[in-house]
Short mmCIF file of C-alpha atoms in Angstrom, two decimals:
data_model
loop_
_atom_site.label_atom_id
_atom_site.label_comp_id
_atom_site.label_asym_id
_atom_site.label_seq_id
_atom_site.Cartn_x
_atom_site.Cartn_y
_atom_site.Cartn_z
CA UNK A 148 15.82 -0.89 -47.11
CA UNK A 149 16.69 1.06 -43.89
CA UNK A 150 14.02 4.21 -45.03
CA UNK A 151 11.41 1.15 -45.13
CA UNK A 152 12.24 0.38 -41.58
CA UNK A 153 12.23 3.62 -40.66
CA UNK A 154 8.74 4.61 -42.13
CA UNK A 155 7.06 1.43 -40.65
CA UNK A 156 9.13 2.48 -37.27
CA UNK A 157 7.22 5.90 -37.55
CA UNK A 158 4.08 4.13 -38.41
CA UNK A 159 4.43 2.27 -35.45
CA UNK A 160 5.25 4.97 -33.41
CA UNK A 161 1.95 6.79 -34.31
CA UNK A 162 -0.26 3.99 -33.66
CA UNK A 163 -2.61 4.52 -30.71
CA UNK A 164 -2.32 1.06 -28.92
CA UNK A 165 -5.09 -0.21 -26.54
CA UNK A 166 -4.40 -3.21 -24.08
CA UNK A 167 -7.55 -5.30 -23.64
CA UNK A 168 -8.01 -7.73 -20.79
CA UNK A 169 -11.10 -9.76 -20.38
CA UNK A 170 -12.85 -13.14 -19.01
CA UNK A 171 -12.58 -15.22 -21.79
CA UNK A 172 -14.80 -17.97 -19.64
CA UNK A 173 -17.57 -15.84 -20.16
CA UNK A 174 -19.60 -16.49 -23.14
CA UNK A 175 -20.60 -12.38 -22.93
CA UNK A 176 -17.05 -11.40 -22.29
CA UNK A 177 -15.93 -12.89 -25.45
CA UNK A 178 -18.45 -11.36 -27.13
CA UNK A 179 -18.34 -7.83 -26.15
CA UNK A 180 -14.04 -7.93 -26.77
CA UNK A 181 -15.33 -8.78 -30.37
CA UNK A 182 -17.51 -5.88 -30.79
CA UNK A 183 -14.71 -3.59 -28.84
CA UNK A 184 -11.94 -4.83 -30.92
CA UNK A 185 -14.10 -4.08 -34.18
CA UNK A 186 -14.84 -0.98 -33.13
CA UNK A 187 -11.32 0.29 -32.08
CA UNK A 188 -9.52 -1.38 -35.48
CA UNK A 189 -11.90 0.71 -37.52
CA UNK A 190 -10.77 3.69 -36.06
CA UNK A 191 -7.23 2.68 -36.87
CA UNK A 192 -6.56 2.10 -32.99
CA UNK A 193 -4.15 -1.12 -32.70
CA UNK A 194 -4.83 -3.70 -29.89
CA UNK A 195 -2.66 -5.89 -27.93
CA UNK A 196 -4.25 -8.97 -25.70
CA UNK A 197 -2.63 -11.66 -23.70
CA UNK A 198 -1.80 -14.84 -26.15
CA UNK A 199 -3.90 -17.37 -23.72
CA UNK A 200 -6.69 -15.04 -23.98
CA UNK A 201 -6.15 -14.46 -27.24
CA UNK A 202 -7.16 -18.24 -28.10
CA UNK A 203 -10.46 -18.36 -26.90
CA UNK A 204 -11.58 -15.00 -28.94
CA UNK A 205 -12.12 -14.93 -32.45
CA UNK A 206 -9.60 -11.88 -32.95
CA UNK A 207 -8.40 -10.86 -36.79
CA UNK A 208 -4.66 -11.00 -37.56
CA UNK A 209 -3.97 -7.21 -36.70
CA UNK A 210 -4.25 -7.76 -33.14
CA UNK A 211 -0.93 -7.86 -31.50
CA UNK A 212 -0.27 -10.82 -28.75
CA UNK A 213 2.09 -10.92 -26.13
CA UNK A 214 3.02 -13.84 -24.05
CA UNK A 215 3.38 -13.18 -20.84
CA UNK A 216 1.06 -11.64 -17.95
CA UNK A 217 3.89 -9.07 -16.94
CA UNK A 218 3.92 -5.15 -16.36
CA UNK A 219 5.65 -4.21 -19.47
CA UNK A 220 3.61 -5.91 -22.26
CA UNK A 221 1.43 -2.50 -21.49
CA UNK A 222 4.80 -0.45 -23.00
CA UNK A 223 3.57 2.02 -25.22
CA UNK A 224 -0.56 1.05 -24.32
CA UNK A 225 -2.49 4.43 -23.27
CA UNK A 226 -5.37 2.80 -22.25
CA UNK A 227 -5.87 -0.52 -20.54
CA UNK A 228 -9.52 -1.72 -21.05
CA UNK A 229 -11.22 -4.97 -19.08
CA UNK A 230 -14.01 -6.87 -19.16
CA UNK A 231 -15.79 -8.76 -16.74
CA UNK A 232 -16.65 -8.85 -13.54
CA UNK A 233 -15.31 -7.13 -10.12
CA UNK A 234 -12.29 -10.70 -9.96
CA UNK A 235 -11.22 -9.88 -13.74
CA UNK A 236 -11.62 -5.33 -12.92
CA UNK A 237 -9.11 -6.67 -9.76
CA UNK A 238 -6.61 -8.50 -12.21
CA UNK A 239 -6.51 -5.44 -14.39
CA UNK A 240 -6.01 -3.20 -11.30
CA UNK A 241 -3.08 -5.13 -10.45
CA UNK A 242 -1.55 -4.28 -14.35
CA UNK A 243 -2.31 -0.87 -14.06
CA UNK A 244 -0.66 -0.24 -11.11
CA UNK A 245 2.16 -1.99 -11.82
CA UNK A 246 2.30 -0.15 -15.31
CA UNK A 247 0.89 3.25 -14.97
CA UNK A 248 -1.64 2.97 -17.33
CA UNK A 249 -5.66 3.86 -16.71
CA UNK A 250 -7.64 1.18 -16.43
CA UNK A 251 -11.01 1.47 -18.03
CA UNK A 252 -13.32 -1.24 -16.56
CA UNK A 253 -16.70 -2.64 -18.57
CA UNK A 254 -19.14 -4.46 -15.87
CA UNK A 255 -20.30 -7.84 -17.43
CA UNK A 256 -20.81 -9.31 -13.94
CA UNK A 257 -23.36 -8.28 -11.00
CA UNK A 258 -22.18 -5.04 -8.85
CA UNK A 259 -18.83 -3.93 -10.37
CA UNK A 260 -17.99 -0.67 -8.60
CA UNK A 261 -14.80 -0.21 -10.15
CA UNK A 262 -16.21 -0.40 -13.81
CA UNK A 263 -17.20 2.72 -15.75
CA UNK A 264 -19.76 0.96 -18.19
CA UNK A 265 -21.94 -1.67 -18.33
CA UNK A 266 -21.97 -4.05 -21.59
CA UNK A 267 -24.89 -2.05 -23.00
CA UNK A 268 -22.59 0.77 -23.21
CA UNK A 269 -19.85 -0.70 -25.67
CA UNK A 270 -19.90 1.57 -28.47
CA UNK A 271 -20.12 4.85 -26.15
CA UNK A 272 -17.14 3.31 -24.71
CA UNK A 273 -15.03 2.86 -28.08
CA UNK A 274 -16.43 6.28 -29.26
CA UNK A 275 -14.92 7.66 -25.98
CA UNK A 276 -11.33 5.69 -25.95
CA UNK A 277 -11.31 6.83 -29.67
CA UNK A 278 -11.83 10.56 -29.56
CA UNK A 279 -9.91 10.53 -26.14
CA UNK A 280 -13.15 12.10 -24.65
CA UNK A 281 -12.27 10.04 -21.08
CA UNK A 282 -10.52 11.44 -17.82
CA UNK A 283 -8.54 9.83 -15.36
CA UNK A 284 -8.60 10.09 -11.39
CA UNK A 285 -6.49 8.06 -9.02
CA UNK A 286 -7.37 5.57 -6.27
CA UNK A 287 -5.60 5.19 -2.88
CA UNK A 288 -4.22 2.09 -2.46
CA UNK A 289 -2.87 0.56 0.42
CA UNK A 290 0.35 -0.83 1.10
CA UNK A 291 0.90 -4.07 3.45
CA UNK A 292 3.33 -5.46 5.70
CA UNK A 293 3.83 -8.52 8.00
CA UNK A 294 6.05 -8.80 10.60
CA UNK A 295 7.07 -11.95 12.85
CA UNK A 296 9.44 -10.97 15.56
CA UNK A 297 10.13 -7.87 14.37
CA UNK A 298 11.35 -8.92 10.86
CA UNK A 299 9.36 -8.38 7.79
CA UNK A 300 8.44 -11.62 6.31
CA UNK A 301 5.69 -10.11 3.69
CA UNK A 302 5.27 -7.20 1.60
CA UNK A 303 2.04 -7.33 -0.65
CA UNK A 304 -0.57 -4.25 -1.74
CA UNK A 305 -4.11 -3.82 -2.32
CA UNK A 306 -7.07 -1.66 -4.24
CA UNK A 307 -9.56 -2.46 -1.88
CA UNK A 308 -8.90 -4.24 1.42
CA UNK A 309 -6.22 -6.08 3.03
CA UNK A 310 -8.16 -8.17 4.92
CA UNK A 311 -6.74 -10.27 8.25
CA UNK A 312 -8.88 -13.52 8.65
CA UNK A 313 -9.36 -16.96 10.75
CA UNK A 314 -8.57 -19.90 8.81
CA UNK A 315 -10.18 -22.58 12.09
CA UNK A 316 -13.78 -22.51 11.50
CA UNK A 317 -14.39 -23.48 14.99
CA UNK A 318 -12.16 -20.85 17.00
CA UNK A 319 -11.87 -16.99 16.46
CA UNK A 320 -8.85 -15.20 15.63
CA UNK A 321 -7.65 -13.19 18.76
CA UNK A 322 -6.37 -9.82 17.49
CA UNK A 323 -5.20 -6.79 19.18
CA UNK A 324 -5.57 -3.58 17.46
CA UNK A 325 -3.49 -0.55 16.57
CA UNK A 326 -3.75 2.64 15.08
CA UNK A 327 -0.61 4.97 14.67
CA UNK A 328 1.66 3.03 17.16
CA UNK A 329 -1.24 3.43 19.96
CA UNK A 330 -3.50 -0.14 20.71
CA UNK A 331 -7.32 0.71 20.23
CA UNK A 332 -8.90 -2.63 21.54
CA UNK A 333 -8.49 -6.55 21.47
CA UNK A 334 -11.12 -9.30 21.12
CA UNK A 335 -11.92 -12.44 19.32
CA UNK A 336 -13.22 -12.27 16.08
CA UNK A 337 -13.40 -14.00 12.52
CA UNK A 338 -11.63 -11.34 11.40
CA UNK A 339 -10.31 -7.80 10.06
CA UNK A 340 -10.60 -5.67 6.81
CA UNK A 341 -8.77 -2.96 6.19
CA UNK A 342 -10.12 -0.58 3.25
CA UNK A 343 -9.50 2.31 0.97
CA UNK A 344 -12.53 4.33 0.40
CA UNK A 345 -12.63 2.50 -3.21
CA UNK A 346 -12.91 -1.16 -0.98
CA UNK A 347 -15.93 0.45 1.60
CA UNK A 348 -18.11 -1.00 -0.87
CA UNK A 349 -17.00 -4.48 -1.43
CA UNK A 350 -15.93 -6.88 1.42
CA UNK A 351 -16.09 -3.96 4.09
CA UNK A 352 -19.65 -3.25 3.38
CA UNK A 353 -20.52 -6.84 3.80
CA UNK A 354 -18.73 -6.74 7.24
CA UNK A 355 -20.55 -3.58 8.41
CA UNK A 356 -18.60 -0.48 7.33
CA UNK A 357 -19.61 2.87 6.85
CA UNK A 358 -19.45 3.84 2.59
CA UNK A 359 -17.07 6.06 2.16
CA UNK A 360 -17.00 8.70 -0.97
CA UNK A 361 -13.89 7.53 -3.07
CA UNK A 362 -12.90 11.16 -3.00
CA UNK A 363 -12.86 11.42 0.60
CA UNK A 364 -9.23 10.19 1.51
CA UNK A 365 -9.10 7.62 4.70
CA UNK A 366 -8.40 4.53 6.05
CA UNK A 367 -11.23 2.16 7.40
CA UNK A 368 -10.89 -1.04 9.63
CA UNK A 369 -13.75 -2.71 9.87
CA UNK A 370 -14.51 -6.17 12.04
CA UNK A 371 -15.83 -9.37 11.17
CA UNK A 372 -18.26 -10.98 13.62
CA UNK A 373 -16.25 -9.73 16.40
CA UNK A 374 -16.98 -11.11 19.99
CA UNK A 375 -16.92 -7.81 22.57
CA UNK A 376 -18.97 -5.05 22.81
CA UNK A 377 -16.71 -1.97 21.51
CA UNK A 378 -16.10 -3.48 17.89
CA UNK A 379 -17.09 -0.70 15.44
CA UNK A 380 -15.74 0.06 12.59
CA UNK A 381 -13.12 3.16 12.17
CA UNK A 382 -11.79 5.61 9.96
CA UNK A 383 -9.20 7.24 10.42
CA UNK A 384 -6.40 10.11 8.47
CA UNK A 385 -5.05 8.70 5.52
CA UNK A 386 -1.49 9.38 7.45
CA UNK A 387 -2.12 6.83 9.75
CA UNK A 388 -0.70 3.56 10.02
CA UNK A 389 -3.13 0.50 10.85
CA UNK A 390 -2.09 -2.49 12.78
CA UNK A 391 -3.08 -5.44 13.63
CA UNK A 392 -1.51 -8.02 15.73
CA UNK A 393 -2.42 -12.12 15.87
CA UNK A 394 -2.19 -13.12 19.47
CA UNK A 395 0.56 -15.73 20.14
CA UNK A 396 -2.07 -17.82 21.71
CA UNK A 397 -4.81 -18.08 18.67
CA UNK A 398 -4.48 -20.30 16.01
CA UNK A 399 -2.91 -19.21 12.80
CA UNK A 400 -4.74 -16.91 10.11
CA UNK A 401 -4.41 -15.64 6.64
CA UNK A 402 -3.70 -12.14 5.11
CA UNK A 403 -6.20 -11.81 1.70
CA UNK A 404 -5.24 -8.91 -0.53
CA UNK A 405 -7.98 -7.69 -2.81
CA UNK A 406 -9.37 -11.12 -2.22
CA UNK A 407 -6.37 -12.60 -4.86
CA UNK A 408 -3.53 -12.99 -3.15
CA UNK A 409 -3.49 -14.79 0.23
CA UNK A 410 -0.71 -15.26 2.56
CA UNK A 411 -0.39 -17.77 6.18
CA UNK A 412 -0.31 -15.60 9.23
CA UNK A 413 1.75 -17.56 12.37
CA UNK A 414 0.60 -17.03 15.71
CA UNK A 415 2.30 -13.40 17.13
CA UNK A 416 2.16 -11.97 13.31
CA UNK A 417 1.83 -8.72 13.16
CA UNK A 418 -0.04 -6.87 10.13
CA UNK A 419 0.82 -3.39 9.27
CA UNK A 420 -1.57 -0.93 6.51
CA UNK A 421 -0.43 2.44 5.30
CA UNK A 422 -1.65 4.05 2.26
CA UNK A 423 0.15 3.48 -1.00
CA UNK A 424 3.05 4.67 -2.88
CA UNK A 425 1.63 4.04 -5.82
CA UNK A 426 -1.95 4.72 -6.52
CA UNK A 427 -4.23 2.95 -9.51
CA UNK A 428 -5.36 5.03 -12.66
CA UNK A 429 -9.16 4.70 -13.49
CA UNK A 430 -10.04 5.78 -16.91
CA UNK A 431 -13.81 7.90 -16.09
CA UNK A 432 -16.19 8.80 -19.13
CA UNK A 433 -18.89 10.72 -17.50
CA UNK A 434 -19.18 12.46 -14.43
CA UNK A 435 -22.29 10.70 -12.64
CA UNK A 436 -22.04 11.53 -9.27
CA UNK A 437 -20.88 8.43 -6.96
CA UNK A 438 -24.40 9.43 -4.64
CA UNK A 439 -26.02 8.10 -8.17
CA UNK A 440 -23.76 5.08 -8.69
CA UNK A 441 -24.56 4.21 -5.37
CA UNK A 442 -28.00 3.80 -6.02
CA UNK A 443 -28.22 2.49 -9.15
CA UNK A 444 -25.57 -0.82 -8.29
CA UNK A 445 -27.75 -1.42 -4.97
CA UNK A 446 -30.59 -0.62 -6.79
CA UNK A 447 -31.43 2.05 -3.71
CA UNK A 448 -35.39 2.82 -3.23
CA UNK A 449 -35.55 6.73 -3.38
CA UNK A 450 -39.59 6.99 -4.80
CA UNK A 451 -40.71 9.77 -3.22
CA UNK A 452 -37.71 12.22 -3.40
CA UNK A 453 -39.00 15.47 -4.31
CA UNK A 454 -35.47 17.24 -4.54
CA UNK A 455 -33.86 20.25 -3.17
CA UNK A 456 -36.55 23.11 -2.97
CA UNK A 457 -35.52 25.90 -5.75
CA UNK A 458 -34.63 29.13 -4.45
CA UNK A 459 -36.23 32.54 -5.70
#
């Protein structure tokens, strides 16, 4: 009985496992984590999901469940693998971090700058996660603290942008800010993002900021319909430490992390962005140059380029 165990231990033990996460409220989410499941089982590749998800995909019997939404149902996963759009590729950035394992992101919604493939490329990306034929890079991340009165009140983390907003439609936030323990400016404003080079193309790009290469490392703060005439966004060494302090007269704001979490700011908060301890794993399978991503997700006009001229 106990070399049974054993063998189905080893068994075990060999299996590749593959965590899938997807947006089971999306009739084309459910059906590409069929064909993806498929494809990995054939290949002898087992597959873990969440249980709630789990109910709203038709899923065969080999498909391991686990219960909870927690950090160590990846154990033993090399490769975590989401589908949807750039709010589900967010919630699977926030497992991988927490776990260590890649994250390979599929694009089933409209930009998706953190996905690899789009849902046209689902069997390239099985053949790829089967044959191991993927590599990984690491994102910066940024890690976030509030203050009140010198205390810290808040500690939270973010892929993209931390972002430091007005919550009164009708008044601006007052802010003053900060960069590496020096003040830069104050004005009134609806508010501040603060990026990682991954985050200059979501919610800082729609406030103005520069895009930044993801393998250029920096820090950006960018303002949001600021009221004064030096209100530019920066960029600064990824050393630095970004700051940035609610005036005690303004009415209260709200910190947004990644756009998922979201915490009340009281009047005389004070915001502090560093990069992060811990970065997030992307899973890549090609090496298309970000210049090329770029265009293609905007969907860029470039008729008319006639390339580098070729040396003799």
């Amino acid at each position: 009985m106990s070399d049974t165990n054993e063998t189905s231990t080893d068994t075990k033990a060999r299996t590749r496992t593959v965590f899938l996460l997807a947006h089971t409220g999306r009739p084309a989410a459910i059906r590409s984590a069929e064909l993806v499941v498929q494809g990995l089982l054939r290949a002898g590749l087992g597959v873990r999901v969440l249980a709630f998800e789990a109910a709203d995909l038709p899923l065969p019997q080999s498909v391991e469940t686990v219960p909870e939404a927690t950090p160590e149902v990846l154990d033993g996963c090399e490769l975590l693998i989401v589908l949807g759009g750039d709010g589900t590729l967010l919630r699977g950035a926030e497992f991988a971090r927490a776990s260590g394992v890649p994250m390979l992101g599929v694009n089933l919604g409209r930009v998706g700058f953190l996905a690899e493939a789009e849902r046209d490329d689902l069997d390239k990306v099985v053949d790829r996660v089967v044959t191991r034929a993927y590599e990984v890079e690491e994102r910066m991340t940024l890690d976030v603290v509030v203050r009140r009165n010198g205390d810290i009140v808040h500690r939270d983390w973010a892929l993209n942008e931390a972002a430091v907003q007005k919550v009164s439609p009708e008044r601006m936030l007052e802010v003053v800010l900060e960069i590496d323990g020096r003040p830069v400016t104050g004005f009134g404003c609806d508010g501040i993002v603060c990026a990682t080079p991954t985050g200059s193309t979501a919610y800082a790009f729609s406030a103005g900021g520069p895009v930044v290469w993801p393998e250029v490392e920096a820090l950006l703060m960018v303002p949001i319909s600021a009221h004064a005439l030096f209100a530019k966004p920066l960029v600064t060494s990824p050393t630095s430490v970004l700051a940035v302090e609610v005036q005690p007269g303004t009415p209260h704001g709200v910190l947004w992390c990644d756009g998922r979490r979201a915490v009340e700011l009281p009047a005389a908060a004070r915001v502090e962005v560093r990069r992060g301890e811990v970065p997030v794993r992307l899973a890549r399978l090609h090496h298309a140059s970000f210049t090329d991503r770029l265009v293609a997700k905007f969907a860029l006009p470039v008729s008319g380029w006639r390339g580098a001229p070729h040396s003799h």
